Coordinates of C-alpha atoms in Angstrom, one line a residue:
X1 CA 27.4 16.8 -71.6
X2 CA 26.9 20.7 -71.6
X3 CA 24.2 21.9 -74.2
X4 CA 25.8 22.1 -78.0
X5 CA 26.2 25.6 -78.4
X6 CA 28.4 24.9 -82.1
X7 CA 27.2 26.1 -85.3
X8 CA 26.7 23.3 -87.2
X9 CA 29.7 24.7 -89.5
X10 CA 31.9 24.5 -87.0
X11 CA 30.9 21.5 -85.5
X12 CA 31.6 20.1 -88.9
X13 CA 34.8 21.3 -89.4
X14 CA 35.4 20.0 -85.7
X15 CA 35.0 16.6 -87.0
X16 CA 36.8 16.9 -89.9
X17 CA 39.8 18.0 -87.9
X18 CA 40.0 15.5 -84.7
X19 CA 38.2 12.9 -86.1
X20 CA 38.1 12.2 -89.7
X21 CA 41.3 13.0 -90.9
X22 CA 43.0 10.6 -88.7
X23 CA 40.8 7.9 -90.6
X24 CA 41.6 8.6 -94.4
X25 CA 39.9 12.3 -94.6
X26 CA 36.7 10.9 -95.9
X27 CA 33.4 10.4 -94.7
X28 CA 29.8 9.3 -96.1
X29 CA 27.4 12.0 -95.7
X30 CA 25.0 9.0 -94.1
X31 CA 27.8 8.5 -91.3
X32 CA 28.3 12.3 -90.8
X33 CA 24.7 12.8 -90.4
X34 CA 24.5 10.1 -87.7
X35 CA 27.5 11.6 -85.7
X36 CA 26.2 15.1 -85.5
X37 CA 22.8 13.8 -84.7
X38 CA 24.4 12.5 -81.8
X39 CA 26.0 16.2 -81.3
X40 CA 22.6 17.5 -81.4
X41 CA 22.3 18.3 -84.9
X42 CA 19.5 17.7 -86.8
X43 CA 20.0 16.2 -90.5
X44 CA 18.6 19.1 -92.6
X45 CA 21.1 21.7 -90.6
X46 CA 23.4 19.2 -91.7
X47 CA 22.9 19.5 -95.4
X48 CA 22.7 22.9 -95.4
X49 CA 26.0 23.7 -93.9
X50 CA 27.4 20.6 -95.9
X51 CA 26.0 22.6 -99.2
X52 CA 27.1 25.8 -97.8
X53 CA 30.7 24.8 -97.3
X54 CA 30.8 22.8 -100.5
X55 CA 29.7 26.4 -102.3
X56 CA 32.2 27.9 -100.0
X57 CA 34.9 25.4 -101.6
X58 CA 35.7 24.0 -98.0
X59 CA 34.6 20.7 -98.5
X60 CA 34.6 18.3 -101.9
X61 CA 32.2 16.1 -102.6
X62 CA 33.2 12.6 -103.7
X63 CA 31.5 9.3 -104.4
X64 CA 33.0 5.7 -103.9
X65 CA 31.9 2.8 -104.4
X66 CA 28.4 4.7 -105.4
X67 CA 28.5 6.3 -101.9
X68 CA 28.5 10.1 -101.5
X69 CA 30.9 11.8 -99.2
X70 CA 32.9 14.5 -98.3
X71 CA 36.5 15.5 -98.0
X72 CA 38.2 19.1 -96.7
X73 CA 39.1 20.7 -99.4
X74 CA 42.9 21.5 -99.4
X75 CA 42.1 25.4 -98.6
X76 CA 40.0 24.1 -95.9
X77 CA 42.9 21.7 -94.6
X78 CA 44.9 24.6 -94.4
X79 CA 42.8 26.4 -92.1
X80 CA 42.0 23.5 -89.9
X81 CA 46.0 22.5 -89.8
X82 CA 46.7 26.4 -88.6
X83 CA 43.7 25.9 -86.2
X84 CA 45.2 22.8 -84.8
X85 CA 48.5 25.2 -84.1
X86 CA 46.8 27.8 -82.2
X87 CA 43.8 25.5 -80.5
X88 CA 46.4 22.9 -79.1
X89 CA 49.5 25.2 -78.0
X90 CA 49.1 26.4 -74.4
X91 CA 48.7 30.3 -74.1
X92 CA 51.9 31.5 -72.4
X93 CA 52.2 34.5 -71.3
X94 CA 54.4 37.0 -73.3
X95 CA 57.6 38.3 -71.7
X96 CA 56.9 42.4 -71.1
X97 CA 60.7 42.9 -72.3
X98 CA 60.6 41.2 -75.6
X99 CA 58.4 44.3 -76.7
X100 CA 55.7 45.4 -78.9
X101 CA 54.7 45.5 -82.5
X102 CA 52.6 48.2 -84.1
X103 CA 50.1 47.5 -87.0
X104 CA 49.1 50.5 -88.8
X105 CA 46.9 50.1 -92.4
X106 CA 45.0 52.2 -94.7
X107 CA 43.0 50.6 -97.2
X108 CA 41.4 52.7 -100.0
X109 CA 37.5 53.4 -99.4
X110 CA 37.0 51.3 -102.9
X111 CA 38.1 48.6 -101.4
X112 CA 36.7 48.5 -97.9
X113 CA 35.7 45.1 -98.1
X114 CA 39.7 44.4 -97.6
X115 CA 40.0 46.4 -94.9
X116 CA 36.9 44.3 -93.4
X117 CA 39.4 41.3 -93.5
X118 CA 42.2 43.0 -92.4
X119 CA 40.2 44.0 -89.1
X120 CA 39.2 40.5 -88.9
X121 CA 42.3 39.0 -89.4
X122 CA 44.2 41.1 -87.0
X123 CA 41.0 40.3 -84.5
X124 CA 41.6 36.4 -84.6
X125 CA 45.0 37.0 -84.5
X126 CA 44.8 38.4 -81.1
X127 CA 45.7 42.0 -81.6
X128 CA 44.2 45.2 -79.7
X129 CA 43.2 48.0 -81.6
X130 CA 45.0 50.7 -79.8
X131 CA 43.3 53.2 -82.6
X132 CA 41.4 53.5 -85.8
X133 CA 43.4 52.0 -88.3
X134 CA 46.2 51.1 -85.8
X135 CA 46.6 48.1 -83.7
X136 CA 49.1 46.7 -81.5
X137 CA 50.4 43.2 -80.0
X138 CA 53.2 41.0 -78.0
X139 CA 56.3 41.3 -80.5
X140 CA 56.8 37.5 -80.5
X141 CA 52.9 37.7 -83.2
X142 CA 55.4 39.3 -85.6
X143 CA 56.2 36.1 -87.8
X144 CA 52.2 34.7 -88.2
X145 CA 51.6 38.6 -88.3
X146 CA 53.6 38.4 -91.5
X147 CA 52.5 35.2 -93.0
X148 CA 49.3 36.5 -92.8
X149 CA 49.6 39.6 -94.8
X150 CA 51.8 37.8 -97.5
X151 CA 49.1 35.4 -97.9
X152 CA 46.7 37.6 -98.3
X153 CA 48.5 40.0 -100.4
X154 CA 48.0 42.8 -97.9
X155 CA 51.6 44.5 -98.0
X156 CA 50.6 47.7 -100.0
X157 CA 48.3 48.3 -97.2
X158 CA 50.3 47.0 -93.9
X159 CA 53.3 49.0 -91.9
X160 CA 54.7 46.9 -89.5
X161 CA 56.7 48.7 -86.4
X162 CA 57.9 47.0 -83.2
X163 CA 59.8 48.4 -79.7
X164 CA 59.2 49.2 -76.5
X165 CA 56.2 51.2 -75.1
X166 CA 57.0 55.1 -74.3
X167 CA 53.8 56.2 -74.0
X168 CA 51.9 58.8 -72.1
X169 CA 49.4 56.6 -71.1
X170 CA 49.9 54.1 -68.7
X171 CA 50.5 50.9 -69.8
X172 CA 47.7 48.7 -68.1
X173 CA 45.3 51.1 -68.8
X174 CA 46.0 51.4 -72.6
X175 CA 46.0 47.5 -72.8
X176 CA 43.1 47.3 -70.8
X177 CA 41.4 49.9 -73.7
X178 CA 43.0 47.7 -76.1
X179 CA 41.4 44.0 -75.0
X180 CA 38.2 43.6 -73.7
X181 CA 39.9 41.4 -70.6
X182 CA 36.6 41.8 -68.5
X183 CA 34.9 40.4 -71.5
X184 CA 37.2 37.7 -72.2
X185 CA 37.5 36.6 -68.4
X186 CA 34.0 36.6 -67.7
X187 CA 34.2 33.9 -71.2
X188 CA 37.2 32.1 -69.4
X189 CA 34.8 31.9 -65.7
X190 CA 31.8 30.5 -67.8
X191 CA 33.9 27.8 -69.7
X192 CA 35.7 26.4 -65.9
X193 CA 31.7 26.6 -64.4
X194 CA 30.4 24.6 -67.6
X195 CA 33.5 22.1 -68.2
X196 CA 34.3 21.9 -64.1
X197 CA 31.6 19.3 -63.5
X198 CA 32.7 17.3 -66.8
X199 CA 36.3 16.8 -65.4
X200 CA 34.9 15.7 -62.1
X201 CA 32.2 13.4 -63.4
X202 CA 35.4 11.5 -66.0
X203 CA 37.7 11.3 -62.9
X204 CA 35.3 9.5 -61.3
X205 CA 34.3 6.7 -64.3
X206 CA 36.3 5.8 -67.1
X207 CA 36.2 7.3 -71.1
X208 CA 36.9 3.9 -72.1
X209 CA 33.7 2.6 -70.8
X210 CA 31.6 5.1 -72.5
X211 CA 33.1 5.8 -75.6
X212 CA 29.8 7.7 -76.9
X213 CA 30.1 9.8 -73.7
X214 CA 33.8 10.6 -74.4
X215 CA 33.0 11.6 -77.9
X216 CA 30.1 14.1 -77.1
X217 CA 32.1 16.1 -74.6
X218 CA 35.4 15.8 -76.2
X219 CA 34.0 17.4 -79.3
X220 CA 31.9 20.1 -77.3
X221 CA 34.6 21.2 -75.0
X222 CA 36.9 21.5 -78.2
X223 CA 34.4 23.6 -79.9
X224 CA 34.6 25.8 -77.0
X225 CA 37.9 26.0 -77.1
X226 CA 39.1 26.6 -80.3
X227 CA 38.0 30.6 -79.7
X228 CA 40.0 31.0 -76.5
X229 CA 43.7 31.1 -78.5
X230 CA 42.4 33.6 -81.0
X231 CA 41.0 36.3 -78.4
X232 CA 43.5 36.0 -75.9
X233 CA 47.3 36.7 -77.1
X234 CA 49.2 35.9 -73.9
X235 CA 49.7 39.1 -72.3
X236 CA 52.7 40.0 -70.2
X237 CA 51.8 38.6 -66.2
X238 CA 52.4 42.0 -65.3
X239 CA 49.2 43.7 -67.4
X240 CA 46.9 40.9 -66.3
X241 CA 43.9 41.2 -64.2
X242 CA 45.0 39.5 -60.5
X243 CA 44.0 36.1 -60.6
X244 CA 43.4 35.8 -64.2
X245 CA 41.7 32.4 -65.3
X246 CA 43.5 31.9 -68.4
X247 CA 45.7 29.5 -66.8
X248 CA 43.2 27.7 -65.1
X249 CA 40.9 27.1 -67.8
X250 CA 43.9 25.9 -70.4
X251 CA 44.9 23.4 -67.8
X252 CA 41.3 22.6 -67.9
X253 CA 40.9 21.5 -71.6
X254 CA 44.1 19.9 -71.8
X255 CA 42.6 18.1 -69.0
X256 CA 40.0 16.8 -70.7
X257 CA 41.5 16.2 -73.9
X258 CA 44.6 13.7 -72.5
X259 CA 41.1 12.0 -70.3
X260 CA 39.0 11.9 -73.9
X261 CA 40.6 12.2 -76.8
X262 CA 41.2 8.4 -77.8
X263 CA 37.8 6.8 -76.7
X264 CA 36.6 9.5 -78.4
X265 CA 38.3 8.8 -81.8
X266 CA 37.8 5.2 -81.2
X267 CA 33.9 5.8 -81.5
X268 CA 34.0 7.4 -84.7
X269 CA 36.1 4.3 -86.1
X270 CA 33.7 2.1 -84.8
X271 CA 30.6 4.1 -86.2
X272 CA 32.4 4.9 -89.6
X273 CA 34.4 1.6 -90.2
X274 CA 31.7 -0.7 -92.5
X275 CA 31.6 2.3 -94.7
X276 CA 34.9 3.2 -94.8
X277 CA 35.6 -0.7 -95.7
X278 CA 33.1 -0.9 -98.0
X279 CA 34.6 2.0 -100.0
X280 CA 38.3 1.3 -99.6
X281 CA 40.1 -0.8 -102.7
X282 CA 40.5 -4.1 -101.9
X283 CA 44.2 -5.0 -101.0
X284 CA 46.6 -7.1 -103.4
X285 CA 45.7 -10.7 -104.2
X286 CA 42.0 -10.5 -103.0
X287 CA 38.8 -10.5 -105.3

């Protein structure tokens, strides 16, 4: 398995989302700790990002049975539930004739720390900043564009505009200004050279066989992932470097993911199950 490189916080919420809600979105802290051990992740980092998302209101503490554990928090759900949309939908490329949409904002100086989110938002949403306050992206981003400002009650600051590009500037090059693409290919070349290997050594052996081995790199690789469908927004084929590895690294994952996924979950149940049954009611008719 390559090297954990996860923050423990995300690692978490990794869990949370393949794993644990599948098996009644609870888990003992004693089990969690023993799972991200086996990640790499030592038990006080543990306990510190578990107290640092339970401040943050992303996860809930609750006991049963006199055993502590955790759930997502329903704000928390939400996030991983939009994260399974983006991290497990291919990234096609956008069509260059279905167009563009503008972003331009201006947020008042006394509340900068809005226009901090704003940035960020539009960031993880995939968008290039074309200029300062202005940004710009495929036209088919309009709908989460707008569900995004209406739930964070941005409209008084947002002014949405979409069409075709008329500019001065060549196209390729303004896009190129727009996205770092050298940045995000050389990101797409080190995740084929890291994960490469991994595909080769599970086409040769069998996940089922190594359930533990399934769950390590299934939950690594998807860490990796999960930041590829945020920085890359599906550009038009046309305004893509030649050869781009986008392609080849999605195939990649989803590789992986059909090879892992179910040993991988299967291991959790089996590490997780006395607790969880030791917690659960018991069912109708039994003492």
């Amino acid at each position: 398995m390559p090297g954990s490189k996860g923050r423990p916080k995300s690692l978490i919420l990794d869990m949370y989302g393949a794993y644990i809600r599948r098996l009644g979105g609870w888990m003992a802290v004693s089990n969690l700790i023993t799972l991200m051990g086996q990640l790499g992740v030592d038990e006080q980092a543990v306990r510190s990002a578990v107290s640092r998302m339970t401040r943050r209101e992303l996860l809930v503490q609750e006991s049963a049975n006199g055993v502590r554990g955790y759930r997502l928090s329903e704000a928390a759900l939400r996030v991983v539930e939009e994260g399974d949309r983006r991290i497990f939908s291919t990234i096609q490329p956008a069509r260059l004739d279905q167009g563009w949409i503008v972003v331009a904002f201006s947020v008042p100086e006394d509340e900068r720390d809005r226009r901090h989110v704003l940035r960020s938002r539009l960031t993880w949403m995939g968008f290039g900043m074309v200029a300062n306050g202005v940004w710009m992206a495929p036209r088919r981003m309009l709908p989460e564009l707008r569900d995004t400002v209406e739930r964070l009650e941005f409209e008084r600051y947002v002014h949405v505009f979409d069409g075709t590009y008329s500019g001065f500037e060549d196209l390729q090059s303004l896009v190129r200004r727009c996205w770092d693409l050298d940045g995000l290919r050389g990101m797409y070349r080190e995740f084929l050279s890291e994960w490469e290997p991994v595909r080769a050594r599970w086409a040769a052996g069998s996940p089922d066989e190594d359930e533990l081995g399934a769950f390590l790199d299934y939950t690594s690789v998807l860490d990796r992932w999960r930041r590829f469908p945020y920085l890359d927004p599906g550009l038009p084929v046309e305004l893509l470097p030649s050869g781009w590895e986008g392609r080849a690294a999605a195939e990649l994952f989803f590789d992986l993911r059909g090879r892992l996924e179910k040993p991988a979950v299967r291991h959790v149940e089996r590490a997780t199950t006395p607790q969880r049954l030791a917690t659960e009611p018991p069912a109708a008719g039994l003492p």
